[in-house]
Coordinates of C-alpha atoms in Angstrom, one line a residue:
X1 CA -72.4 -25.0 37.1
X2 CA -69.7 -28.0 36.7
X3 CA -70.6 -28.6 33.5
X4 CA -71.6 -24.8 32.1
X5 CA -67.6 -24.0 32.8
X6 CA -66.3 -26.4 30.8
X7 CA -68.9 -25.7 27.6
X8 CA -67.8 -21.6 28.8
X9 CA -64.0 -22.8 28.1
X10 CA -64.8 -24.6 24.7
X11 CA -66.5 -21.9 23.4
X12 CA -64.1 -19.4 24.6
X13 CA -61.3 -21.8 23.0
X14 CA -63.4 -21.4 19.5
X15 CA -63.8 -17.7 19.6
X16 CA -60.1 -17.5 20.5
X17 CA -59.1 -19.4 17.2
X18 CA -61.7 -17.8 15.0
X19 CA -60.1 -14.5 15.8
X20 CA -55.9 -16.2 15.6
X21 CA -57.3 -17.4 12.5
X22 CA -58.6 -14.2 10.8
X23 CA -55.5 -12.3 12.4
X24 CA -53.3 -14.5 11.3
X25 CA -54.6 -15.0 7.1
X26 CA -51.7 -15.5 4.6
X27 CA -51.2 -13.1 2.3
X28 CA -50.9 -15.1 -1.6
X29 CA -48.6 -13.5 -3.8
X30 CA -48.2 -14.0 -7.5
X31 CA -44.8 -12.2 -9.4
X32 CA -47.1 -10.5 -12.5
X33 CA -44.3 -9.2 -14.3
X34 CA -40.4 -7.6 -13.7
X35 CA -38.2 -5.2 -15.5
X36 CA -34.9 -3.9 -15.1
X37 CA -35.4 -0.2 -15.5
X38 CA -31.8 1.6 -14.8
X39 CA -28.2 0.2 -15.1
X40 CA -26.5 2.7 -16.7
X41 CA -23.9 4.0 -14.0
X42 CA -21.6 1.5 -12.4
X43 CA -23.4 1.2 -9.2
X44 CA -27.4 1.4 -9.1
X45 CA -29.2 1.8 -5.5
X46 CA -31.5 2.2 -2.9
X47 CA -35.0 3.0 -4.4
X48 CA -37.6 5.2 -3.7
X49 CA -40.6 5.4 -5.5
X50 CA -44.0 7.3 -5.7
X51 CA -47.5 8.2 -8.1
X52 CA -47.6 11.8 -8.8
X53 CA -49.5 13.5 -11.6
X54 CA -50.7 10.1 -13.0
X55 CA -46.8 9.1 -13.6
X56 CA -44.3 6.8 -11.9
X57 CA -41.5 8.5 -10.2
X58 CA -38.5 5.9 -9.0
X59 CA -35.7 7.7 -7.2
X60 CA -32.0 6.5 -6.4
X61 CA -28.4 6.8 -5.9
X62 CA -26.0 6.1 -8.7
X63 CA -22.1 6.2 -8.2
X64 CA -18.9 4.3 -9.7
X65 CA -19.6 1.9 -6.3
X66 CA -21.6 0.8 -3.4
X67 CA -19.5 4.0 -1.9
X68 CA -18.4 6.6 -3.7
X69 CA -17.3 10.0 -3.5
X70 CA -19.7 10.7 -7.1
X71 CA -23.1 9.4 -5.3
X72 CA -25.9 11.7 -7.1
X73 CA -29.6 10.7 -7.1
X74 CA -31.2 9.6 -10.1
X75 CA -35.2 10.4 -10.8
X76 CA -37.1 8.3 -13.5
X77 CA -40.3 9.1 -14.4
X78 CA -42.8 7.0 -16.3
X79 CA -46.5 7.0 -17.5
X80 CA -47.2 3.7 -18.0
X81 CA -44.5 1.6 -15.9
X82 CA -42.3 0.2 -18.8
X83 CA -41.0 3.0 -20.7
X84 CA -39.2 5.3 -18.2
X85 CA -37.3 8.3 -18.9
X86 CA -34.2 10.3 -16.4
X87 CA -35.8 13.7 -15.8
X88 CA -33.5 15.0 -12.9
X89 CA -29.9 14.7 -11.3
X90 CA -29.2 15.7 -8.1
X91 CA -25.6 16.2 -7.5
X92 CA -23.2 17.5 -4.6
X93 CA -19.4 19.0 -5.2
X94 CA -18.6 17.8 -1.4
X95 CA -20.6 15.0 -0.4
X96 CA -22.2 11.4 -1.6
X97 CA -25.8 11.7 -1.9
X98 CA -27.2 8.3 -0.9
X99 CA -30.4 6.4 0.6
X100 CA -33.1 8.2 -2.4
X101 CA -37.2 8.9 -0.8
X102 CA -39.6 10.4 -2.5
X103 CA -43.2 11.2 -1.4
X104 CA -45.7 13.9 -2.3
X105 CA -46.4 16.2 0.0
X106 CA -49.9 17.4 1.6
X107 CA -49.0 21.1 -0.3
X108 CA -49.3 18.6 -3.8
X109 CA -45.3 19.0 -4.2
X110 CA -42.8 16.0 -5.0
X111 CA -40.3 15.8 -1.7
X112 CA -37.5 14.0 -2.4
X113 CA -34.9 13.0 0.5
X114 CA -31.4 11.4 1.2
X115 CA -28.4 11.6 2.8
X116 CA -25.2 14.1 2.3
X117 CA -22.0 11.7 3.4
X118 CA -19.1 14.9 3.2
X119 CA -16.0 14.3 1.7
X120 CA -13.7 14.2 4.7
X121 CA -12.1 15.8 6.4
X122 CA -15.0 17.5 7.2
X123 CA -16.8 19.2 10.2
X124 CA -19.6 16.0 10.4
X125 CA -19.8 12.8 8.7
X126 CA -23.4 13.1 7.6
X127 CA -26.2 15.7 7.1
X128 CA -29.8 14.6 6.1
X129 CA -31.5 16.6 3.2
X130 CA -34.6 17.4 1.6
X131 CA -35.4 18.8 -2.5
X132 CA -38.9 19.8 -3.4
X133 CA -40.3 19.9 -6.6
X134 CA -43.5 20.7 -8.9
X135 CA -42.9 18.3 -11.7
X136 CA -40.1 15.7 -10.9
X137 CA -37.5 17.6 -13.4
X138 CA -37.1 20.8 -11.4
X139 CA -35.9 20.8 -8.1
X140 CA -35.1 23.2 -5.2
X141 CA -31.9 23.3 -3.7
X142 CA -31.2 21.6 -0.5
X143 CA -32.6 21.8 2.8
X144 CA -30.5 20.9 5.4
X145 CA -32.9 18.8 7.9
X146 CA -32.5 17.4 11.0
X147 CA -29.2 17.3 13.1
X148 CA -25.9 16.8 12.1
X149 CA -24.5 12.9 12.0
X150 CA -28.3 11.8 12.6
X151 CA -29.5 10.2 9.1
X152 CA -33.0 10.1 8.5
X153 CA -34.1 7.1 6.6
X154 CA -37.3 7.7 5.0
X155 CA -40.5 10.0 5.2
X156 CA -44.0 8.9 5.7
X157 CA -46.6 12.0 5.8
X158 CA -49.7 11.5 8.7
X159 CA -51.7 14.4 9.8
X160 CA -50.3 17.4 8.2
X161 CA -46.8 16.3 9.8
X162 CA -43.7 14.2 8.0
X163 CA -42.4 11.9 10.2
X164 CA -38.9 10.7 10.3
X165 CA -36.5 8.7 12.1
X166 CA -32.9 9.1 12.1
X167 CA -29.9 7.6 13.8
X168 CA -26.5 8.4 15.1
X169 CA -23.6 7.9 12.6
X170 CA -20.7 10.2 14.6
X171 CA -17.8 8.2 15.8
X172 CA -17.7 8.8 19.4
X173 CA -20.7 8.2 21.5
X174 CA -23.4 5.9 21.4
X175 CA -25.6 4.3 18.7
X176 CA -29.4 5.5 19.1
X177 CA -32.4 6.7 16.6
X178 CA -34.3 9.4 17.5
X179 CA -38.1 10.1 15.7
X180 CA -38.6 13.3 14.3
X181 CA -41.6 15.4 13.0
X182 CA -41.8 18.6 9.9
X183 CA -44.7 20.5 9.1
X184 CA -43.3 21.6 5.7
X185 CA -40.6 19.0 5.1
X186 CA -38.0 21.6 5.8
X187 CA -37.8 22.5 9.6
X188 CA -37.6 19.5 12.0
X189 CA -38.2 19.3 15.6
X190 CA -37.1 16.1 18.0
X191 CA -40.4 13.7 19.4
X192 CA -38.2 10.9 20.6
X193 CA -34.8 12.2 21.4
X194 CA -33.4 8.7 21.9
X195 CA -35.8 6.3 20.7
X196 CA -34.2 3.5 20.9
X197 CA -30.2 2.6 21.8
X198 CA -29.7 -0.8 22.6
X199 CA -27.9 -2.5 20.0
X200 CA -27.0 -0.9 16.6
X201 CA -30.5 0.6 15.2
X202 CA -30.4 2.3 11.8
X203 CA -32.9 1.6 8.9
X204 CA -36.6 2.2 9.2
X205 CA -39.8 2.2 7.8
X206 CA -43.1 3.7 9.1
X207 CA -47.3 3.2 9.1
X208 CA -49.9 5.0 10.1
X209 CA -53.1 3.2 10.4
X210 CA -56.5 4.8 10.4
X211 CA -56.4 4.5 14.1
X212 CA -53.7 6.6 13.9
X213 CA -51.3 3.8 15.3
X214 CA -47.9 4.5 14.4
X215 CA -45.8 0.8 13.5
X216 CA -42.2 0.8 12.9
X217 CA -40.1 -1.8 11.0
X218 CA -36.5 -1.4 12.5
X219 CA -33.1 -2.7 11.3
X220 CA -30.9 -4.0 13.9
X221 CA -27.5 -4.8 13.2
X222 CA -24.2 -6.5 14.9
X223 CA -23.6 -10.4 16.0
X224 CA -27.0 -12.2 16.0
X225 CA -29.2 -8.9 15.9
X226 CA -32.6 -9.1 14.4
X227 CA -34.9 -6.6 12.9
X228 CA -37.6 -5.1 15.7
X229 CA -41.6 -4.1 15.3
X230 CA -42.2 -0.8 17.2
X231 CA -45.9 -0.1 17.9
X232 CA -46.9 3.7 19.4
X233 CA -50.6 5.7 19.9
X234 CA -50.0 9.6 19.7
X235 CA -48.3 11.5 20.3
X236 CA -45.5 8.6 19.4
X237 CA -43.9 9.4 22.8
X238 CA -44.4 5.7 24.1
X239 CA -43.1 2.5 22.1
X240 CA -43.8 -1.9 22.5
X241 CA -41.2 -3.0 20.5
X242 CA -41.2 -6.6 19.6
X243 CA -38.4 -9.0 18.4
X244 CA -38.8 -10.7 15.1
X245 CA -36.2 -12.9 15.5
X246 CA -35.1 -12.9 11.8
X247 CA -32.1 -10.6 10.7
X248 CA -33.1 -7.8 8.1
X249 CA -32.2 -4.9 5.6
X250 CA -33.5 -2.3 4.0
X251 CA -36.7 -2.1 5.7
X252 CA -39.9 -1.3 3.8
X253 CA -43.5 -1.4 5.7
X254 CA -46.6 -1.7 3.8
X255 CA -50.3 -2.1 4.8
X256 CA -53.1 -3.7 2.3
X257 CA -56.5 -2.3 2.2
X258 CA -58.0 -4.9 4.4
X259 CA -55.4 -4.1 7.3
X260 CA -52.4 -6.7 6.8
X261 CA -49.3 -5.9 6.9
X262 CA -46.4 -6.5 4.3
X263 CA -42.3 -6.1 4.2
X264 CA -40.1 -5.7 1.2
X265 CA -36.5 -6.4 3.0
X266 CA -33.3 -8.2 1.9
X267 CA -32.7 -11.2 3.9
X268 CA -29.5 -13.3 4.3
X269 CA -30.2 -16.9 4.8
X270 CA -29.2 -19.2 2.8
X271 CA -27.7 -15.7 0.9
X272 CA -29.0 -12.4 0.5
X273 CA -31.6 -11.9 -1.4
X274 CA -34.8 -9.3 -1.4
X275 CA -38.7 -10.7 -0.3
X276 CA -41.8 -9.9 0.5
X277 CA -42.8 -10.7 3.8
X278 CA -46.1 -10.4 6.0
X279 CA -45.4 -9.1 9.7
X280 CA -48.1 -10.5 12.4
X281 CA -48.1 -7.3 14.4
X282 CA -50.5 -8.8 17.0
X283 CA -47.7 -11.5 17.4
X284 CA -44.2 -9.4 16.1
X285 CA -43.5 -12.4 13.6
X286 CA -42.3 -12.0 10.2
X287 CA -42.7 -14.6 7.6
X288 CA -41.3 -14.7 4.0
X289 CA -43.8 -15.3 1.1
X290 CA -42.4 -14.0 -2.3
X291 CA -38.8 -13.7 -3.4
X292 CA -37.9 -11.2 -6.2
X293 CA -35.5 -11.6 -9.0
X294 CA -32.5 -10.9 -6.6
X295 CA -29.1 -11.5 -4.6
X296 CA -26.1 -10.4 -3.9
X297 CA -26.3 -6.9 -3.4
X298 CA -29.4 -6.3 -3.0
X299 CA -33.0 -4.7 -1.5
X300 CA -33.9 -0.6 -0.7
X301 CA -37.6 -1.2 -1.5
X302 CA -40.6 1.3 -1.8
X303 CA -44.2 -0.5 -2.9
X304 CA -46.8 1.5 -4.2
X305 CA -50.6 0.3 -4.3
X306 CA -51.9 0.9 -7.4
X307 CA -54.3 -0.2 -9.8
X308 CA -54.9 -3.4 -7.4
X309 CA -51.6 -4.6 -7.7
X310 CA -47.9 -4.2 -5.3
X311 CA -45.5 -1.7 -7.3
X312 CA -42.0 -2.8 -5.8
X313 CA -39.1 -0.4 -7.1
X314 CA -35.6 -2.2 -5.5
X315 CA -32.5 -3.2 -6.3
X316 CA -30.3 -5.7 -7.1
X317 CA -26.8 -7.9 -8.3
X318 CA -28.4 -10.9 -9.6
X319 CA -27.9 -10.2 -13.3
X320 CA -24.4 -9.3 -12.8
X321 CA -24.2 -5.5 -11.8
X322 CA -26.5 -3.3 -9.3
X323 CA -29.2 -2.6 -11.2
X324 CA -33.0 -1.0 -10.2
X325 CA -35.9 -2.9 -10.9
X326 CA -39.9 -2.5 -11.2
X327 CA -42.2 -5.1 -10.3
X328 CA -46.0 -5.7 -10.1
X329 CA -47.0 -8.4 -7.5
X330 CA -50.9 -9.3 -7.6
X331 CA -52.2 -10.0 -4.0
X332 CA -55.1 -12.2 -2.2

C-alpha cells in the first residue's frame, strides 16, 4: 500500500496536467488582411457588427467628437467585406445616440441598439434604445428599453430571450449593473436588479455556451480596477466573478467552435491600443495574443465567425483620426 500511494499520486499528477494542458491551449492568430472602412465624419466609433441576408452589416456612432451633441448611428452594409456602402442614419433632435449593437433577432429581423445621452437640462441623463429592421436601410422608430439612467451595453440572444446588462449613469446614488432579459427586444423585465456594485462596473459582453452557461466580460473602472469574468447557470440569478487582474475597455466576448474563449478589448499598457485576447475561464486569466492596427483612441469590437476566419469591426486613432476598421484574423 506504501508504494501503490505514491504511483496513485503520480498518475493523478499526470491526469491533472493532461487536462491544465488541453484547458489551457493557445489560441495562434495570424492578421489575414485590414481595411479602413468609414472616416468620413469627424469622429468614427464604437462598432457593432453582424451577417444578415448573406451581407455585412457594421454599425456605429458618428459625431463632430468623442462627445457630441450630433451623435447619429451609422449602418454599412457589404456583400463581400471590402466594398461597403451607408444604407441608414439614425438620428435624434435631443439626444447623442452612442455605443452602436446590432444582432438579428430569432423573428429573422435586424435589431439595432444604443444609447440616447439627452441634451441637458433634461429629466434623465440617459435612456437605452432599440430600432428594428427587415433590410438594414429601413428602420422602426425607437423603443425606449430598459430604465431610465441604466445604459445597456450590448445584446446577445439565448433561448428565445435578449439578454442585457446595463448600469447606473445618474448622479446621485450608487454605481451598480443590473442584467436584464426581452422576449421581443422591446419590453424588458429586471433578472439581477443589482448585479454587481462594488467598484465602478459599466461595459459588458456576454456568452452562452451550449450548456447554457452564461460568462460575462465586465469593465471595471477607477484607480487600479481591472476587468472581471462573471460565470452563472440559469436562471442567471447566481454569479462567480473572477479578477483578471489586467485593466480593460470596450469589452467583446467570443467563443471558437471548439470551446475557447477570445476578447477583443483596448488595453492601456505601454498605451492604449486594441487586441485579441484568450480568457482561461477555468482560471479567470486573460492573456494578449494579437494586436490590431490601433492606438490612441481606440477599441468597441464585435467579431463575427464566418467563413473560418475572426471578422473584427473596431475602431481606432492610429492613422490620425477615429476611424472604423474591418479585419479577418485566421485562427488555430
Amino acid at each position: 500500500m506504501k508504494k501503490a500511494a505514491p504511483l496513485m499520486a503520480a498518475l493523478l499528477l499526470i491526469l491533472n496536467s493532461s487536462a491544465l494542458l488541453k484547458a489551457e491551449k493557445p489560441v495562434e492568430l495570424k492578421l489575414e488582411s485590414v481595411q479602413k472602412i468609414w472616416d468620413k465624419d469627424p469622429h468614427n466609433a464604437f462598432t457593432g457588427l453582424t451577417r444578415f441576408k448573406d451581407q455585412w452589416f457594421c454599425v456605429f456612432r458618428t459625431g463632430k467628437k468623442h462627445v457630441s451633441a450630433d451623435g447619429a448611428l451609422q449602418v454599412l452594409s457589404s456583400k463581400d467585406g471590402k466594398t461597403w456602402k451607408p444604407v441608414a442614419r439614425i438620428t435624434s433632435e435631443t439626444a447623442d445616440l452612442r455605443d452602436a449593437k446590432i444582432a438579428v433577432t430569432p423573428q429573422g429581423q435586424l435589431m439595432l441598439s444604443g444609447a440616447a445621452a439627452l441634451h441637458q437640462p433634461a429629466e434623465m441623463r440617459h435612456q437605452s434604445m432599440t430600432w428594428f429592421s427587415d433590410d438594414g436601410t429601413h428602420w422602426s422608430k425607437g423603443n425606449k428599453i430598459g430604465d431610465p439612467n441604466m445604459w445597456l451595453w450590448g445584446m446577445r440572444w439565448n433561448d428565445g430571450n435578449v439578454y442585457s446588462i446595463g448600469y447606473h449613469t445618474g448622479k446621485e446614488g450608487p454605481r451598480f449593473t443590473r442584467l436584464y432579459k426581452s422576449k421581443d427586444g422591446k419590453q424588458y423585465e429586471t433578472v439581477v436588479d443589482k448585479l454587481h456594485d462594488k467598484g465602478y462596473t459599466n461595459e459588458s459582453s456576454l456568452v452562452f455556451t451550449k450548456d447554457k452557461t452564461c460568462y460575462c466580460l465586465l469593465r471595471r473602472d477607477g484607480k487600479g480596477a481591472t476587468g472581471l469574468l462573471g460565470i452563472s447557470k440559469p436562471p442567471y440569478t447566481d454569479w462567480q466573478w473572477k479578477d483578471l487582474g489586467v485593466k480593460i475597455g470596450g469589452p467583446e466576448l467570443f467563443q471558437l467552435p471548439d470551446g475557447r474563449f477570445l476578447a477583443t478589448v483596448r488595453l492601456y499598457s505601454p498605451k492604449a491600443h486594441t487586441s485579441i485576447c484568450q480568457i482561461d475561464v477555468e482560471k479567470g486569466t486573460l492573456t494578449e495574443l494579437l494586436k490590431l492596427p490601433s492606438g490612441g483612441d481606440t477599441s468597441y469590437a464585435n467579431m463575427v465567425l464566418h467563413d473560418g476566419l475572426l471578422n473584427v469591426s473596431y475602431y481606432s486613432s492610429h492613422e490620425g483620426k477615429t476611424s472604423i476598421y474591418f479585419a479577418k484574423v485566421s485562427y488555430k
